[in-house]
Amino acid sequence: MENKMFCYQCEQTAGCTGCTGNAGVCGKSANTANLQDELTGALIGLARACESNVPTENTTKLVIEGLFTTITNVSFNDETLNELIEKVKREKESLVPNCGGCGAPCGHNDDYNMNNLWKENEDIRSLKSLILFGLRGVAAYAYHAMVLGYTDEAVNKFFYKALFVIGEDWGMEQLLPVVMEVGEINLKCMELLDRANTETYGTPVPTVVPLKVEKGPFIVISGHDLYDLKQLLEQTKDKGINVYTHGEMLPAHGYPLLKEYAHLKGNFGTAWQNQQKEFANLPAPILFTTNCLMPVKSSYADRVFTTEVVSYPELVHIGESKDFTPVIEKSLELGGYSEDKEFTGINGGTELMTGFAHGTVLSVADKVIDAVKGGAIKHFFLVGGCDGAKVGRNYYTDFVSKTPEDTIILTLACGKYRFNDLKLGEIGGLPRIMDMGQCNDAFSAIKVAVALAEAFECSVNELPLSLVLSWYEQKAVCILLTLLYLGIKNIYLGPTLPAFVSTNVLNYLVENFNISPISTPEEDLKKILG
C-alpha cells in the first residue's frame, strides 16, 4: 500500500517509525505534510540557485521563514503553505530569471523531490534528516533574533549550504561533518538570540510566577516570541486586561523590561499538550506566536488567534501590522472570570520560578563553587527539553523527585512543566530547581557548564553534571547536535530514540558520545551517582 505521506520528524511519530496515513499524529493532514515537503524541496531549489547567485536579504528571510514553517505544530494551513511555496519560487525566478525558459536545461537549479530522500539508503537518509531537522530548529532561533534586528552572516550562509547538501548525492563520510556543523552553527545562533533578548529586554532575574488568574478580562499568550508579547503588553496597557503566559512564554516573566508591565500577571496552564482540555472552557482569547499549536477544537476555536508563521484554517491571523485589536476585543467581550480562580501545576504547586539564565547563575558562581567544594552540592542535573503526550514522560517527574537533596536541577524548555511546581527546597539559599528559560536558553546551560569546568580546571565531561533530556520536535534536535559538537558525552535521551536515527548512526553516537536511552529513574540515578 502506497504511503499518503511520510513524516518522522517528531518524537510521537506513529509506531516510532513514521506517519504514513491520512494524517500525522500531530494532527496535520497528509496534504499538509506533502505541501511541507514541497516547500522544503523548493527551498533546496532556491539554495541551489544561490550557489552561483548572491541571495538578497529577502531571500534569506524566506529561507528562514520557510524552514520555521515546517517545524511540528506550526502550520496546519494548506493555503498559507501554498502562498509561501509560490513566494519561494518567485524568489528563485528573480535570481535565475532565464532558467525556466532555457532551451537546454541543466537541472542545477531544480527544486528537490523530497520523496528521493525518504526512499534513500537508511544511513544516508538518517544523516540528511539530522541535518534537515536540526536546520529547522536553527531557523526558529534565527527567526526570533531576526525579528529583533539581529542576524549573523555565518548562520545565514549555512542555511544555503546545508539545504544544498541535502539535495546532493553525498556519502556518510561527507555528511557527518555537516551534521556536526549544524551543532556548531546552532551554538552561534543561540548566542545571537541570547544577545538579542538580553540587549532588548534586559538580563533575566529570578522571578516567582503565580498560577492564579485574577478576575476580569485577560489574554493568554503562548509560544516563544518575546517581541509579540511586548507588542501585546503595550497595546493592552491601561485597558483593564491582564496577560498570562502559557508554555514556553513562561520565562518572559524574568526579563526586566517585560516585568515593568504590571498587567503581566502570571502563567496559565500546564504542558502544551494539555491545551485542548485546558482551553475548552477558557473565558479568554489565546494568541499563538510560534509552534506548540495543536489542532483547534470547536469548543474554543472562536478564541484562538495566530501570528507570525503559525497558521490554522479559519482562525483570525494577525499579520505584520501586529495590530492585536481583534484579540483585545475578544478579551473584553468574554470578560474573563467573575472571581479570582486558583490553578495548580501538574503536581499541585501554586507557583513557578523562572529567570535563572546564565547571567543570574554566574553572578553567584562563587557561592555555587563553594557549595561544591564544601560538599553541600554533590551533583548537577540538567533535566530539560520538550514535553509531549506519549506515555512514559512521567519518568522526568519521577527522576527529579528522586534526586538526592544535595543535588541541583537545572531545567529549560517546556519539559520542565512535568516538575517545575515541585517544592524541593534550597541549598545555601539556592533553589534546587532552577529554570534557565526557553529551549534556546540551552545556551545558558552551556555557559554555566563551561564556567564551572574552568573554575574546577577540568573538562565539562569531568564535572559532576549529568544531562537527562527529553525531545519532541526539531529544536531539540539542533540542541542535541550542539552538545555533540561541543564533545559533551553521557547524555541520557528519551522518552524514545528518534525514528530517523538508523542503527549505524545510533552506533556511531553511542561509540563516540555514549548516548544512552533512559530506562527507569532508579536505574539511571544509580548509574549516574554510582
PDB file of C-alpha atoms in Angstrom, residues 46-171:
ATOM      1  CA  LEU A  46      16.446  28.176  -4.011  1.00  0.00           C
ATOM      2  CA  ALA A  47      19.677  27.186  -2.262  1.00  0.00           C
ATOM      3  CA  ARG A  48      20.899  25.596  -5.486  1.00  0.00           C
ATOM      4  CA  ALA A  49      20.204  28.844  -7.338  1.00  0.00           C
ATOM      5  CA  CYS A  50      22.239  30.719  -4.713  1.00  0.00           C
ATOM      6  CA  GLU A  51      25.319  28.602  -5.445  1.00  0.00           C
ATOM      7  CA  SER A  52      26.126  30.940  -8.355  1.00  0.00           C
ATOM      8  CA  ASN A  53      23.920  33.905  -7.468  1.00  0.00           C
ATOM      9  CA  VAL A  54      24.059  36.247  -4.479  1.00  0.00           C
ATOM     10  CA  PRO A  55      20.983  35.912  -2.232  1.00  0.00           C
ATOM     11  CA  THR A  56      19.255  39.082  -1.117  1.00  0.00           C
ATOM     12  CA  GLU A  57      18.074  39.933   2.381  1.00  0.00           C
ATOM     13  CA  ASN A  58      14.603  38.871   1.276  1.00  0.00           C
ATOM     14  CA  THR A  59      15.969  35.521   0.050  1.00  0.00           C
ATOM     15  CA  THR A  60      17.410  34.752   3.461  1.00  0.00           C
ATOM     16  CA  LYS A  61      14.257  35.876   5.218  1.00  0.00           C
ATOM     17  CA  LEU A  62      12.224  33.495   3.039  1.00  0.00           C
ATOM     18  CA  VAL A  63      14.593  30.581   3.717  1.00  0.00           C
ATOM     19  CA  ILE A  64      14.377  31.112   7.482  1.00  0.00           C
ATOM     20  CA  GLU A  65      10.599  31.566   7.414  1.00  0.00           C
ATOM     21  CA  GLY A  66      10.130  28.523   5.196  1.00  0.00           C
ATOM     22  CA  LEU A  67      12.214  26.252   7.407  1.00  0.00           C
ATOM     23  CA  PHE A  68      10.484  27.506  10.559  1.00  0.00           C
ATOM     24  CA  THR A  69       7.072  26.901   8.969  1.00  0.00           C
ATOM     25  CA  THR A  70       7.822  23.186   8.558  1.00  0.00           C
ATOM     26  CA  ILE A  71       8.534  22.590  12.271  1.00  0.00           C
ATOM     27  CA  THR A  72       5.991  20.366  14.027  1.00  0.00           C
ATOM     28  CA  ASN A  73       2.877  22.180  15.313  1.00  0.00           C
ATOM     29  CA  VAL A  74       3.487  25.452  13.457  1.00  0.00           C
ATOM     30  CA  SER A  75       1.310  25.386  10.339  1.00  0.00           C
ATOM     31  CA  PHE A  76      -1.762  23.296   9.600  1.00  0.00           C
ATOM     32  CA  ASN A  77      -2.924  25.628   6.819  1.00  0.00           C
ATOM     33  CA  ASP A  78      -2.573  24.465   3.206  1.00  0.00           C
ATOM     34  CA  GLU A  79      -3.457  27.913   1.881  1.00  0.00           C
ATOM     35  CA  THR A  80      -0.584  29.671   3.642  1.00  0.00           C
ATOM     36  CA  LEU A  81       1.809  26.869   2.703  1.00  0.00           C
ATOM     37  CA  ASN A  82       0.877  27.247  -0.971  1.00  0.00           C
ATOM     38  CA  GLU A  83       1.405  31.010  -0.721  1.00  0.00           C
ATOM     39  CA  LEU A  84       4.852  30.506   0.786  1.00  0.00           C
ATOM     40  CA  ILE A  85       5.803  27.945  -1.880  1.00  0.00           C
ATOM     41  CA  GLU A  86       4.887  30.499  -4.566  1.00  0.00           C
ATOM     42  CA  LYS A  87       6.968  33.184  -2.808  1.00  0.00           C
ATOM     43  CA  VAL A  88       9.982  30.874  -2.778  1.00  0.00           C
ATOM     44  CA  LYS A  89       9.518  30.024  -6.472  1.00  0.00           C
ATOM     45  CA  ARG A  90       9.224  33.711  -7.391  1.00  0.00           C
ATOM     46  CA  GLU A  91      12.361  34.471  -5.398  1.00  0.00           C
ATOM     47  CA  LYS A  92      14.285  31.803  -7.286  1.00  0.00           C
ATOM     48  CA  GLU A  93      12.949  33.160 -10.572  1.00  0.00           C
ATOM     49  CA  SER A  94      14.249  36.616  -9.649  1.00  0.00           C
ATOM     50  CA  LEU A  95      17.720  35.137  -9.017  1.00  0.00           C
ATOM     51  CA  VAL A  96      17.807  32.986 -12.174  1.00  0.00           C
ATOM     52  CA  PRO A  97      15.225  34.681 -14.447  1.00  0.00           C
ATOM     53  CA  ASN A  98      16.129  32.778 -17.608  1.00  0.00           C
ATOM     54  CA  CYS A  99      16.321  29.337 -16.034  1.00  0.00           C
ATOM     55  CA  GLY A 100      12.681  28.321 -16.526  1.00  0.00           C
ATOM     56  CA  GLY A 101      12.634  29.037 -20.236  1.00  0.00           C
ATOM     57  CA  CYS A 102      16.072  27.630 -21.006  1.00  0.00           C
ATOM     58  CA  GLY A 103      16.185  25.526 -24.189  1.00  0.00           C
ATOM     59  CA  ALA A 104      18.863  23.263 -22.751  1.00  0.00           C
ATOM     60  CA  PRO A 105      18.002  22.849 -19.058  1.00  0.00           C
ATOM     61  CA  CYS A 106      20.942  21.701 -16.914  1.00  0.00           C
ATOM     62  CA  GLY A 107      18.862  20.908 -13.809  1.00  0.00           C
ATOM     63  CA  HIS A 108      21.292  22.714 -11.487  1.00  0.00           C
ATOM     64  CA  ASN A 109      18.563  24.966 -10.059  1.00  0.00           C
ATOM     65  CA  ASP A 110      15.693  22.458  -9.948  1.00  0.00           C
ATOM     66  CA  ASP A 111      13.555  22.021  -6.858  1.00  0.00           C
ATOM     67  CA  TYR A 112      14.252  18.823  -4.972  1.00  0.00           C
ATOM     68  CA  ASN A 113      11.781  15.957  -4.750  1.00  0.00           C
ATOM     69  CA  MET A 114      11.654  15.002  -1.064  1.00  0.00           C
ATOM     70  CA  ASN A 115      10.445  11.509  -1.949  1.00  0.00           C
ATOM     71  CA  ASN A 116      14.017  10.871  -3.079  1.00  0.00           C
ATOM     72  CA  LEU A 117      15.166  11.491   0.480  1.00  0.00           C
ATOM     73  CA  TRP A 118      12.539   9.309   2.122  1.00  0.00           C
ATOM     74  CA  LYS A 119      13.486   6.420  -0.202  1.00  0.00           C
ATOM     75  CA  GLU A 120      17.256   6.838   0.336  1.00  0.00           C
ATOM     76  CA  ASN A 121      19.610   4.295   1.888  1.00  0.00           C
ATOM     77  CA  GLU A 122      18.654   4.379   5.581  1.00  0.00           C
ATOM     78  CA  ASP A 123      22.021   5.670   6.804  1.00  0.00           C
ATOM     79  CA  ILE A 124      22.165   8.472   4.229  1.00  0.00           C
ATOM     80  CA  ARG A 125      18.538   9.301   4.955  1.00  0.00           C
ATOM     81  CA  SER A 126      19.304   9.342   8.671  1.00  0.00           C
ATOM     82  CA  LEU A 127      22.217  11.772   8.361  1.00  0.00           C
ATOM     83  CA  LYS A 128      20.362  14.045   5.942  1.00  0.00           C
ATOM     84  CA  SER A 129      17.355  14.014   8.284  1.00  0.00           C
ATOM     85  CA  LEU A 130      19.583  15.072  11.183  1.00  0.00           C
ATOM     86  CA  ILE A 131      20.821  17.961   9.039  1.00  0.00           C
ATOM     87  CA  LEU A 132      17.351  18.975   7.854  1.00  0.00           C
ATOM     88  CA  PHE A 133      15.540  18.688  11.184  1.00  0.00           C
ATOM     89  CA  GLY A 134      18.377  20.389  13.033  1.00  0.00           C
ATOM     90  CA  LEU A 135      18.379  23.141  10.414  1.00  0.00           C
ATOM     91  CA  ARG A 136      14.681  23.738  11.019  1.00  0.00           C
ATOM     92  CA  GLY A 137      15.396  24.233  14.707  1.00  0.00           C
ATOM     93  CA  VAL A 138      18.213  26.679  13.976  1.00  0.00           C
ATOM     94  CA  ALA A 139      15.848  28.593  11.682  1.00  0.00           C
ATOM     95  CA  ALA A 140      13.365  29.058  14.523  1.00  0.00           C
ATOM     96  CA  TYR A 141      16.046  30.718  16.674  1.00  0.00           C
ATOM     97  CA  ALA A 142      17.341  32.780  13.745  1.00  0.00           C
ATOM     98  CA  TYR A 143      13.786  33.955  13.082  1.00  0.00           C
ATOM     99  CA  HIS A 144      13.284  35.241  16.652  1.00  0.00           C
ATOM    100  CA  ALA A 145      16.628  37.048  16.527  1.00  0.00           C
ATOM    101  CA  MET A 146      15.813  38.480  13.096  1.00  0.00           C
ATOM    102  CA  VAL A 147      12.541  39.924  14.420  1.00  0.00           C
ATOM    103  CA  LEU A 148      14.610  41.917  16.919  1.00  0.00           C
ATOM    104  CA  GLY A 149      17.019  43.088  14.216  1.00  0.00           C
ATOM    105  CA  TYR A 150      19.857  40.646  14.943  1.00  0.00           C
ATOM    106  CA  THR A 151      21.426  38.468  12.249  1.00  0.00           C
ATOM    107  CA  ASP A 152      24.659  36.543  11.765  1.00  0.00           C
ATOM    108  CA  GLU A 153      26.282  36.133   8.358  1.00  0.00           C
ATOM    109  CA  ALA A 154      27.800  32.740   9.174  1.00  0.00           C
ATOM    110  CA  VAL A 155      24.430  31.408  10.318  1.00  0.00           C
ATOM    111  CA  ASN A 156      22.667  32.716   7.213  1.00  0.00           C
ATOM    112  CA  LYS A 157      25.285  31.269   4.845  1.00  0.00           C
ATOM    113  CA  PHE A 158      24.961  27.877   6.473  1.00  0.00           C
ATOM    114  CA  PHE A 159      21.241  27.659   5.677  1.00  0.00           C
ATOM    115  CA  TYR A 160      22.102  27.658   1.974  1.00  0.00           C
ATOM    116  CA  LYS A 161      25.000  25.219   2.384  1.00  0.00           C
ATOM    117  CA  ALA A 162      23.001  22.700   4.400  1.00  0.00           C
ATOM    118  CA  LEU A 163      19.958  22.831   2.123  1.00  0.00           C
ATOM    119  CA  PHE A 164      22.215  22.341  -0.892  1.00  0.00           C
ATOM    120  CA  VAL A 165      23.880  19.318   0.750  1.00  0.00           C
ATOM    121  CA  ILE A 166      20.519  17.638   1.410  1.00  0.00           C
ATOM    122  CA  GLY A 167      19.889  17.582  -2.339  1.00  0.00           C
ATOM    123  CA  GLU A 168      23.309  16.173  -3.219  1.00  0.00           C
ATOM    124  CA  ASP A 169      24.394  12.555  -3.659  1.00  0.00           C
ATOM    125  CA  TRP A 170      26.861  12.511  -0.761  1.00  0.00           C
ATOM    126  CA  GLY A 171      28.119   9.590   1.307  1.00  0.00           C
TER     127      GLY A 171
END
